Amino acid sequence: MDQNNGSVGKTYAYEIKGGTPLKGDIEISGSKNAALGVIAASIMVDGVCTLENVPDILDVHVMFDLLRSLGAKVDALDNHTYRIDPTSINTFRASGPLVSRIRASYYLMGALLGRCGKASIRLPGGCNFGQRPIDLHLKAFQLMGAKGARPSDINSGIVNLEADPLHGARIYLDIVSVGATINAMLAACKAQGKTEIINAAKEPHIVDVANFLNSMGAHIKGAGTDIIKITGVPVLPGNFTYSIIPDQIEAGTYMIAAAVTNGDVTIHNLIPTHMEPLSAKMREMGYQIEEGDESIRVFRYNYDEEVYPTSVKTSPYPGFPTDLQPQTVVLLCSADGQSRMHENVWQNRFQYVPELAKMGANINVYERIAWVNGKTGFRGATVEATDLRAGAALVCAALEAEGTTYIMNAQRIDRGYEHIVQKLRDLGATISRVNHTPEYGEEDTEA
Ligand code: UD1
């Protein structure tokens, strides 16, 4: 079993025999978070569009099912190419259980508001790493004239928004939020007049969603900077093809897997500038990071040389991505000395540390800082993927570990990593999916 795309509701484990340096070449898939934003945005097109480089992962399939539940036609041309025709959408309501399976279902608020002037959406799900409010999303909609956007308007977990009409606004985000930036941008594309989003998030997938919207006729300027300006248009004509950017977090995870196994891996189909926060830290630690136009090779000239400890602080792009924080803690475990990881985005994103400790890690967490004592080595153990990126960190540790590791609830990892088992096998890893014991509970939602 090495496919991961259709496993809704199934639970299983990864069995990994560690200790083999990863070697060879690997291709990165399309970005999960960009794809989720773009697919939601596609319902605003007044025509059809074709998406290429769509990652074949569970969360994307859930998002497609959500579109189908609204009445859109979604056809797979191959595993990574989809034709979307939203002209048959016949409802502005998305309140079924699918909505709470993925966090990114919140993008349907902005997209449906833009398309229909109304949206009735169940609150999204999400990995549990602290409070995940959507107050900034709602504030943006309220400023654009939507009624029902006050937190007190939320009724039985359903947000009912209506704007007559939706109008442009000056929106200041007091916290840099990826989701609120994209949601405000979506609604603003069809609002009357001009919108300015100030203190906008700058993540690569925000630029990708903006490029996609501009391809369908939207007028968005400044995506990728902290002020985004949008002039609303009444129609977004369709009939175009758009290719999703590569996944920054998948690429970073394989860079770390290569490093901790003392491997030599060239990672293709990535954008090296997106990797700069990680590449800079890895260089500081003594790893060789060789950049090509669309590739990065990770290796070391001498594997016996010291790996230097460092300190890392997560922050919005172009800062160090929080979604690489757990995997990077595994990397810090390989350093000769004490390193520090400061989680600055999420309140509670060190839940995986006790799992790493079962494998031999020596990490002390105090509030938002993890002090990582390196060079303790990893040993095989039975551990649980508490969420998607935590699971990816355990995979990195297991690949390095002496002995065999069982990672329970590995379906959580498959939510965001296309064909991870096959990709790692191609690099020489010994990994397979196996049935797991039921006491680890059922599947949750994504990051
Ligand atoms: C997105 C990513 C997630 C990543 C995160 C930060 C998707 C589907 N998920 O999540 O993988 O970890 O960006 O890079 O793209 N906040 C508020 N009020 C709001 C919204 C956010 O206070 O209305 C706070 C959050 O609690 C958090 C911070 O802002 O502390 C950043 O959150 P945000 O950027 O919105 O994360 P998501 O869009 O949910």
PDB file of C-alpha atoms in Angstrom, residues 209-421:
ATOM      1  CA  VAL A 209      -3.869  32.565  -4.976  1.00  0.00           C
ATOM      2  CA  ALA A 210      -3.569  36.218  -6.114  1.00  0.00           C
ATOM      3  CA  ASN A 211      -1.927  35.146  -9.394  1.00  0.00           C
ATOM      4  CA  PHE A 212      -4.700  32.635  -9.936  1.00  0.00           C
ATOM      5  CA  LEU A 213      -7.398  35.258  -9.268  1.00  0.00           C
ATOM      6  CA  ASN A 214      -5.661  37.717 -11.605  1.00  0.00           C
ATOM      7  CA  SER A 215      -5.586  34.988 -14.287  1.00  0.00           C
ATOM      8  CA  MET A 216      -9.387  34.899 -14.098  1.00  0.00           C
ATOM      9  CA  GLY A 217      -9.651  38.673 -14.441  1.00  0.00           C
ATOM     10  CA  ALA A 218      -9.299  40.019 -10.882  1.00  0.00           C
ATOM     11  CA  HIS A 219      -7.358  43.227 -10.190  1.00  0.00           C
ATOM     12  CA  ILE A 220      -5.003  42.468  -7.307  1.00  0.00           C
ATOM     13  CA  LYS A 221      -1.745  44.321  -6.761  1.00  0.00           C
ATOM     14  CA  GLY A 222       0.894  43.933  -4.067  1.00  0.00           C
ATOM     15  CA  ALA A 223       0.389  40.274  -3.092  1.00  0.00           C
ATOM     16  CA  GLY A 224       3.645  39.210  -1.441  1.00  0.00           C
ATOM     17  CA  THR A 225       4.022  42.612   0.252  1.00  0.00           C
ATOM     18  CA  ASP A 226       2.262  43.774   3.397  1.00  0.00           C
ATOM     19  CA  ILE A 227      -0.230  45.983   1.539  1.00  0.00           C
ATOM     20  CA  ILE A 228      -2.497  44.309  -0.994  1.00  0.00           C
ATOM     21  CA  LYS A 229      -4.764  46.491  -3.147  1.00  0.00           C
ATOM     22  CA  ILE A 230      -7.765  45.035  -4.907  1.00  0.00           C
ATOM     23  CA  THR A 231     -10.213  46.707  -7.262  1.00  0.00           C
ATOM     24  CA  GLY A 232     -13.424  44.724  -7.417  1.00  0.00           C
ATOM     25  CA  VAL A 233     -14.834  43.609 -10.781  1.00  0.00           C
ATOM     26  CA  PRO A 234     -18.371  42.413 -11.605  1.00  0.00           C
ATOM     27  CA  VAL A 235     -17.284  39.439 -13.729  1.00  0.00           C
ATOM     28  CA  LEU A 236     -14.343  37.033 -13.540  1.00  0.00           C
ATOM     29  CA  PRO A 237     -14.241  35.395 -16.961  1.00  0.00           C
ATOM     30  CA  GLY A 238     -12.941  31.823 -17.099  1.00  0.00           C
ATOM     31  CA  ASN A 239     -11.401  29.379 -19.580  1.00  0.00           C
ATOM     32  CA  PHE A 240      -7.782  29.378 -18.494  1.00  0.00           C
ATOM     33  CA  THR A 241      -5.188  26.959 -17.147  1.00  0.00           C
ATOM     34  CA  TYR A 242      -3.183  27.587 -13.996  1.00  0.00           C
ATOM     35  CA  SER A 243      -0.319  25.621 -12.433  1.00  0.00           C
ATOM     36  CA  ILE A 244       0.044  25.456  -8.626  1.00  0.00           C
ATOM     37  CA  ILE A 245       3.440  26.367  -7.096  1.00  0.00           C
ATOM     38  CA  PRO A 246       5.613  23.673  -5.455  1.00  0.00           C
ATOM     39  CA  ASP A 247       5.132  22.858  -1.786  1.00  0.00           C
ATOM     40  CA  GLN A 248       7.611  24.756   0.385  1.00  0.00           C
ATOM     41  CA  ILE A 249       6.887  22.625   3.462  1.00  0.00           C
ATOM     42  CA  GLU A 250       7.160  19.285   1.671  1.00  0.00           C
ATOM     43  CA  ALA A 251      10.490  20.415   0.211  1.00  0.00           C
ATOM     44  CA  GLY A 252      11.759  21.522   3.637  1.00  0.00           C
ATOM     45  CA  THR A 253      10.732  18.224   5.205  1.00  0.00           C
ATOM     46  CA  TYR A 254      12.793  16.263   2.644  1.00  0.00           C
ATOM     47  CA  MET A 255      15.746  18.629   3.119  1.00  0.00           C
ATOM     48  CA  ILE A 256      15.663  17.796   6.825  1.00  0.00           C
ATOM     49  CA  ALA A 257      15.169  14.058   6.221  1.00  0.00           C
ATOM     50  CA  ALA A 258      18.233  14.082   3.966  1.00  0.00           C
ATOM     51  CA  ALA A 259      20.297  15.952   6.560  1.00  0.00           C
ATOM     52  CA  VAL A 260      19.423  13.882   9.632  1.00  0.00           C
ATOM     53  CA  THR A 261      20.148  10.602   7.847  1.00  0.00           C
ATOM     54  CA  ASN A 262      23.573  11.899   6.716  1.00  0.00           C
ATOM     55  CA  GLY A 263      22.262  11.566   3.180  1.00  0.00           C
ATOM     56  CA  ASP A 264      22.867  13.231  -0.148  1.00  0.00           C
ATOM     57  CA  VAL A 265      19.602  14.185  -1.825  1.00  0.00           C
ATOM     58  CA  THR A 266      18.734  16.550  -4.650  1.00  0.00           C
ATOM     59  CA  ILE A 267      15.225  17.922  -4.332  1.00  0.00           C
ATOM     60  CA  HIS A 268      13.672  19.057  -7.621  1.00  0.00           C
ATOM     61  CA  ASN A 269      10.696  21.232  -8.567  1.00  0.00           C
ATOM     62  CA  LEU A 270      11.016  23.701  -5.718  1.00  0.00           C
ATOM     63  CA  ILE A 271      11.575  27.447  -5.565  1.00  0.00           C
ATOM     64  CA  PRO A 272      14.930  27.966  -3.783  1.00  0.00           C
ATOM     65  CA  THR A 273      14.006  31.459  -2.508  1.00  0.00           C
ATOM     66  CA  HIS A 274      11.012  29.957  -0.673  1.00  0.00           C
ATOM     67  CA  MET A 275      13.477  27.691   1.141  1.00  0.00           C
ATOM     68  CA  GLU A 276      15.835  30.478   2.259  1.00  0.00           C
ATOM     69  CA  PRO A 277      14.763  30.554   5.952  1.00  0.00           C
ATOM     70  CA  LEU A 278      15.558  26.831   6.264  1.00  0.00           C
ATOM     71  CA  SER A 279      18.573  26.814   3.926  1.00  0.00           C
ATOM     72  CA  ALA A 280      20.200  29.626   5.939  1.00  0.00           C
ATOM     73  CA  LYS A 281      19.753  27.744   9.224  1.00  0.00           C
ATOM     74  CA  MET A 282      21.022  24.482   7.740  1.00  0.00           C
ATOM     75  CA  ARG A 283      24.126  26.210   6.379  1.00  0.00           C
ATOM     76  CA  GLU A 284      24.687  27.732   9.831  1.00  0.00           C
ATOM     77  CA  MET A 285      24.597  24.197  11.244  1.00  0.00           C
ATOM     78  CA  GLY A 286      27.215  22.985   8.775  1.00  0.00           C
ATOM     79  CA  TYR A 287      25.124  21.340   6.062  1.00  0.00           C
ATOM     80  CA  GLN A 288      25.904  21.946   2.394  1.00  0.00           C
ATOM     81  CA  ILE A 289      22.946  23.441   0.539  1.00  0.00           C
ATOM     82  CA  GLU A 290      23.632  23.612  -3.175  1.00  0.00           C
ATOM     83  CA  GLU A 291      21.002  25.593  -5.092  1.00  0.00           C
ATOM     84  CA  GLY A 292      20.054  25.081  -8.742  1.00  0.00           C
ATOM     85  CA  ASP A 293      17.372  27.007 -10.642  1.00  0.00           C
ATOM     86  CA  GLU A 294      14.590  24.773  -9.336  1.00  0.00           C
ATOM     87  CA  SER A 295      16.455  22.368  -7.093  1.00  0.00           C
ATOM     88  CA  ILE A 296      18.427  22.082  -3.874  1.00  0.00           C
ATOM     89  CA  ARG A 297      21.010  19.432  -3.032  1.00  0.00           C
ATOM     90  CA  VAL A 298      21.518  18.677   0.675  1.00  0.00           C
ATOM     91  CA  PHE A 299      24.682  16.863   1.783  1.00  0.00           C
ATOM     92  CA  ARG A 300      27.843  17.197   3.874  1.00  0.00           C
ATOM     93  CA  TYR A 301      31.444  16.940   2.704  1.00  0.00           C
ATOM     94  CA  ASN A 302      32.459  15.191   5.904  1.00  0.00           C
ATOM     95  CA  TYR A 303      29.811  13.455   7.974  1.00  0.00           C
ATOM     96  CA  ASP A 304      32.173  13.197  10.969  1.00  0.00           C
ATOM     97  CA  GLU A 305      32.408  16.965  11.339  1.00  0.00           C
ATOM     98  CA  GLU A 306      30.567  18.805  14.070  1.00  0.00           C
ATOM     99  CA  VAL A 307      26.949  19.904  13.519  1.00  0.00           C
ATOM    100  CA  TYR A 308      26.557  23.328  15.124  1.00  0.00           C
ATOM    101  CA  PRO A 309      23.628  24.142  17.401  1.00  0.00           C
ATOM    102  CA  THR A 310      21.545  27.200  16.586  1.00  0.00           C
ATOM    103  CA  SER A 311      18.423  29.085  17.577  1.00  0.00           C
ATOM    104  CA  VAL A 312      15.321  29.370  15.421  1.00  0.00           C
ATOM    105  CA  LYS A 313      12.223  31.539  15.826  1.00  0.00           C
ATOM    106  CA  THR A 314       9.117  30.935  13.746  1.00  0.00           C
ATOM    107  CA  SER A 315       7.335  33.926  12.251  1.00  0.00           C
ATOM    108  CA  PRO A 316       5.238  34.824   9.204  1.00  0.00           C
ATOM    109  CA  TYR A 317       6.948  34.655   5.778  1.00  0.00           C
ATOM    110  CA  PRO A 318       9.723  35.467   4.977  1.00  0.00           C
ATOM    111  CA  GLY A 319      10.432  34.352   8.534  1.00  0.00           C
ATOM    112  CA  PHE A 320      10.959  30.749   9.499  1.00  0.00           C
ATOM    113  CA  PRO A 321       7.774  28.746   8.728  1.00  0.00           C
ATOM    114  CA  THR A 322       5.943  27.347  11.728  1.00  0.00           C
ATOM    115  CA  ASP A 323       4.922  24.385   9.565  1.00  0.00           C
ATOM    116  CA  LEU A 324       8.596  23.319   9.508  1.00  0.00           C
ATOM    117  CA  GLN A 325       9.061  23.816  13.245  1.00  0.00           C
ATOM    118  CA  PRO A 326       8.566  20.186  14.394  1.00  0.00           C
ATOM    119  CA  GLN A 327      10.783  18.770  11.622  1.00  0.00           C
ATOM    120  CA  THR A 328      13.456  21.378  12.425  1.00  0.00           C
ATOM    121  CA  VAL A 329      13.456  20.354  16.091  1.00  0.00           C
ATOM    122  CA  VAL A 330      14.432  16.869  14.875  1.00  0.00           C
ATOM    123  CA  LEU A 331      17.252  18.489  12.906  1.00  0.00           C
ATOM    124  CA  LEU A 332      18.375  20.407  16.018  1.00  0.00           C
ATOM    125  CA  CYS A 333      18.549  17.060  17.831  1.00  0.00           C
ATOM    126  CA  SER A 334      21.495  16.199  15.568  1.00  0.00           C
ATOM    127  CA  ALA A 335      23.563  19.224  16.695  1.00  0.00           C
ATOM    128  CA  ASP A 336      26.557  18.989  19.007  1.00  0.00           C
ATOM    129  CA  GLY A 337      25.178  21.082  21.848  1.00  0.00           C
ATOM    130  CA  GLN A 338      22.023  22.894  22.935  1.00  0.00           C
ATOM    131  CA  SER A 339      19.754  24.640  20.427  1.00  0.00           C
ATOM    132  CA  ARG A 340      16.611  26.690  20.932  1.00  0.00           C
ATOM    133  CA  MET A 341      13.323  26.688  19.028  1.00  0.00           C
ATOM    134  CA  HIS A 342      10.952  29.577  19.703  1.00  0.00           C
ATOM    135  CA  GLU A 343       7.406  29.016  18.396  1.00  0.00           C
ATOM    136  CA  ASN A 344       6.103  32.473  17.754  1.00  0.00           C
ATOM    137  CA  VAL A 345       2.993  31.769  15.646  1.00  0.00           C
ATOM    138  CA  TRP A 346       1.000  29.090  17.490  1.00  0.00           C
ATOM    139  CA  GLN A 347       0.309  28.876  21.190  1.00  0.00           C
ATOM    140  CA  ASN A 348       0.736  25.150  21.638  1.00  0.00           C
ATOM    141  CA  ARG A 349       2.774  23.505  18.928  1.00  0.00           C
ATOM    142  CA  PHE A 350       5.132  21.299  20.914  1.00  0.00           C
ATOM    143  CA  GLN A 351       2.671  18.476  21.576  1.00  0.00           C
ATOM    144  CA  TYR A 352       4.862  16.073  19.639  1.00  0.00           C
ATOM    145  CA  VAL A 353       7.840  16.534  22.013  1.00  0.00           C
ATOM    146  CA  PRO A 354       6.799  13.675  24.357  1.00  0.00           C
ATOM    147  CA  GLU A 355       6.626  11.418  21.285  1.00  0.00           C
ATOM    148  CA  LEU A 356      10.170  12.385  20.272  1.00  0.00           C
ATOM    149  CA  ALA A 357      11.250  11.790  23.869  1.00  0.00           C
ATOM    150  CA  LYS A 358      10.038   8.176  23.529  1.00  0.00           C
ATOM    151  CA  MET A 359      12.617   7.880  20.746  1.00  0.00           C
ATOM    152  CA  GLY A 360      15.416   9.279  22.927  1.00  0.00           C
ATOM    153  CA  ALA A 361      15.237  13.049  22.352  1.00  0.00           C
ATOM    154  CA  ASN A 362      16.182  15.335  25.231  1.00  0.00           C
ATOM    155  CA  ILE A 363      14.034  18.460  24.845  1.00  0.00           C
ATOM    156  CA  ASN A 364      12.735  20.791  27.548  1.00  0.00           C
ATOM    157  CA  VAL A 365       9.772  22.956  26.688  1.00  0.00           C
ATOM    158  CA  TYR A 366       9.074  26.126  28.606  1.00  0.00           C
ATOM    159  CA  GLU A 367       6.045  28.005  27.324  1.00  0.00           C
ATOM    160  CA  ARG A 368       6.780  28.772  23.646  1.00  0.00           C
ATOM    161  CA  ILE A 369      10.455  27.769  23.716  1.00  0.00           C
ATOM    162  CA  ALA A 370      11.918  24.303  23.284  1.00  0.00           C
ATOM    163  CA  TRP A 371      15.501  23.795  24.482  1.00  0.00           C
ATOM    164  CA  VAL A 372      16.921  20.966  22.414  1.00  0.00           C
ATOM    165  CA  ASN A 373      19.895  19.035  23.773  1.00  0.00           C
ATOM    166  CA  GLY A 374      21.519  17.492  20.750  1.00  0.00           C
ATOM    167  CA  LYS A 375      23.372  14.305  19.902  1.00  0.00           C
ATOM    168  CA  THR A 376      21.262  11.988  22.044  1.00  0.00           C
ATOM    169  CA  GLY A 377      20.436   9.871  18.971  1.00  0.00           C
ATOM    170  CA  PHE A 378      17.048   8.346  18.141  1.00  0.00           C
ATOM    171  CA  ARG A 379      15.937   4.771  18.847  1.00  0.00           C
ATOM    172  CA  GLY A 380      12.964   2.998  17.310  1.00  0.00           C
ATOM    173  CA  ALA A 381       9.733   3.231  19.341  1.00  0.00           C
ATOM    174  CA  THR A 382       5.960   3.268  18.944  1.00  0.00           C
ATOM    175  CA  VAL A 383       4.818   6.874  18.681  1.00  0.00           C
ATOM    176  CA  GLU A 384       1.794   8.831  17.524  1.00  0.00           C
ATOM    177  CA  ALA A 385       1.487  11.452  14.789  1.00  0.00           C
ATOM    178  CA  THR A 386      -0.423  14.035  16.828  1.00  0.00           C
ATOM    179  CA  ASP A 387      -0.917  16.193  13.721  1.00  0.00           C
ATOM    180  CA  LEU A 388       0.325  16.514  10.157  1.00  0.00           C
ATOM    181  CA  ARG A 389       3.693  18.281  10.664  1.00  0.00           C
ATOM    182  CA  ALA A 390       4.319  16.581  14.011  1.00  0.00           C
ATOM    183  CA  GLY A 391       3.932  13.333  12.102  1.00  0.00           C
ATOM    184  CA  ALA A 392       6.407  14.507   9.464  1.00  0.00           C
ATOM    185  CA  ALA A 393       8.908  15.252  12.250  1.00  0.00           C
ATOM    186  CA  LEU A 394       8.491  11.719  13.600  1.00  0.00           C
ATOM    187  CA  VAL A 395       9.142  10.351  10.109  1.00  0.00           C
ATOM    188  CA  CYS A 396      12.441  12.292   9.994  1.00  0.00           C
ATOM    189  CA  ALA A 397      13.415  10.991  13.442  1.00  0.00           C
ATOM    190  CA  ALA A 398      12.442   7.425  12.519  1.00  0.00           C
ATOM    191  CA  LEU A 399      14.522   7.548   9.335  1.00  0.00           C
ATOM    192  CA  GLU A 400      17.533   8.496  11.456  1.00  0.00           C
ATOM    193  CA  ALA A 401      16.773   6.109  14.351  1.00  0.00           C
ATOM    194  CA  GLU A 402      18.431   2.859  15.212  1.00  0.00           C
ATOM    195  CA  GLY A 403      15.812   0.121  14.953  1.00  0.00           C
ATOM    196  CA  THR A 404      12.166   0.118  13.924  1.00  0.00           C
ATOM    197  CA  THR A 405       9.630   2.852  14.626  1.00  0.00           C
ATOM    198  CA  TYR A 406       5.853   2.566  14.353  1.00  0.00           C
ATOM    199  CA  ILE A 407       4.130   5.898  13.766  1.00  0.00           C
ATOM    200  CA  MET A 408       0.469   5.555  14.636  1.00  0.00           C
ATOM    201  CA  ASN A 409      -2.236   7.607  12.942  1.00  0.00           C
ATOM    202  CA  ALA A 410      -0.006   8.059   9.927  1.00  0.00           C
ATOM    203  CA  GLN A 411      -3.059   8.999   7.843  1.00  0.00           C
ATOM    204  CA  ARG A 412      -2.599  12.450   9.385  1.00  0.00           C
ATOM    205  CA  ILE A 413       0.736  12.681   7.572  1.00  0.00           C
ATOM    206  CA  ASP A 414      -0.828  11.633   4.288  1.00  0.00           C
ATOM    207  CA  ARG A 415      -3.115  14.666   4.469  1.00  0.00           C
ATOM    208  CA  GLY A 416      -0.210  16.810   3.328  1.00  0.00           C
ATOM    209  CA  TYR A 417       2.493  14.624   1.734  1.00  0.00           C
ATOM    210  CA  GLU A 418       1.839  13.125  -1.670  1.00  0.00           C
ATOM    211  CA  HIS A 419       3.048   9.521  -1.991  1.00  0.00           C
ATOM    212  CA  ILE A 420       5.476   9.972   0.893  1.00  0.00           C
ATOM    213  CA  VAL A 421       6.060   6.245   1.307  1.00  0.00           C
TER     214      VAL A 421
END
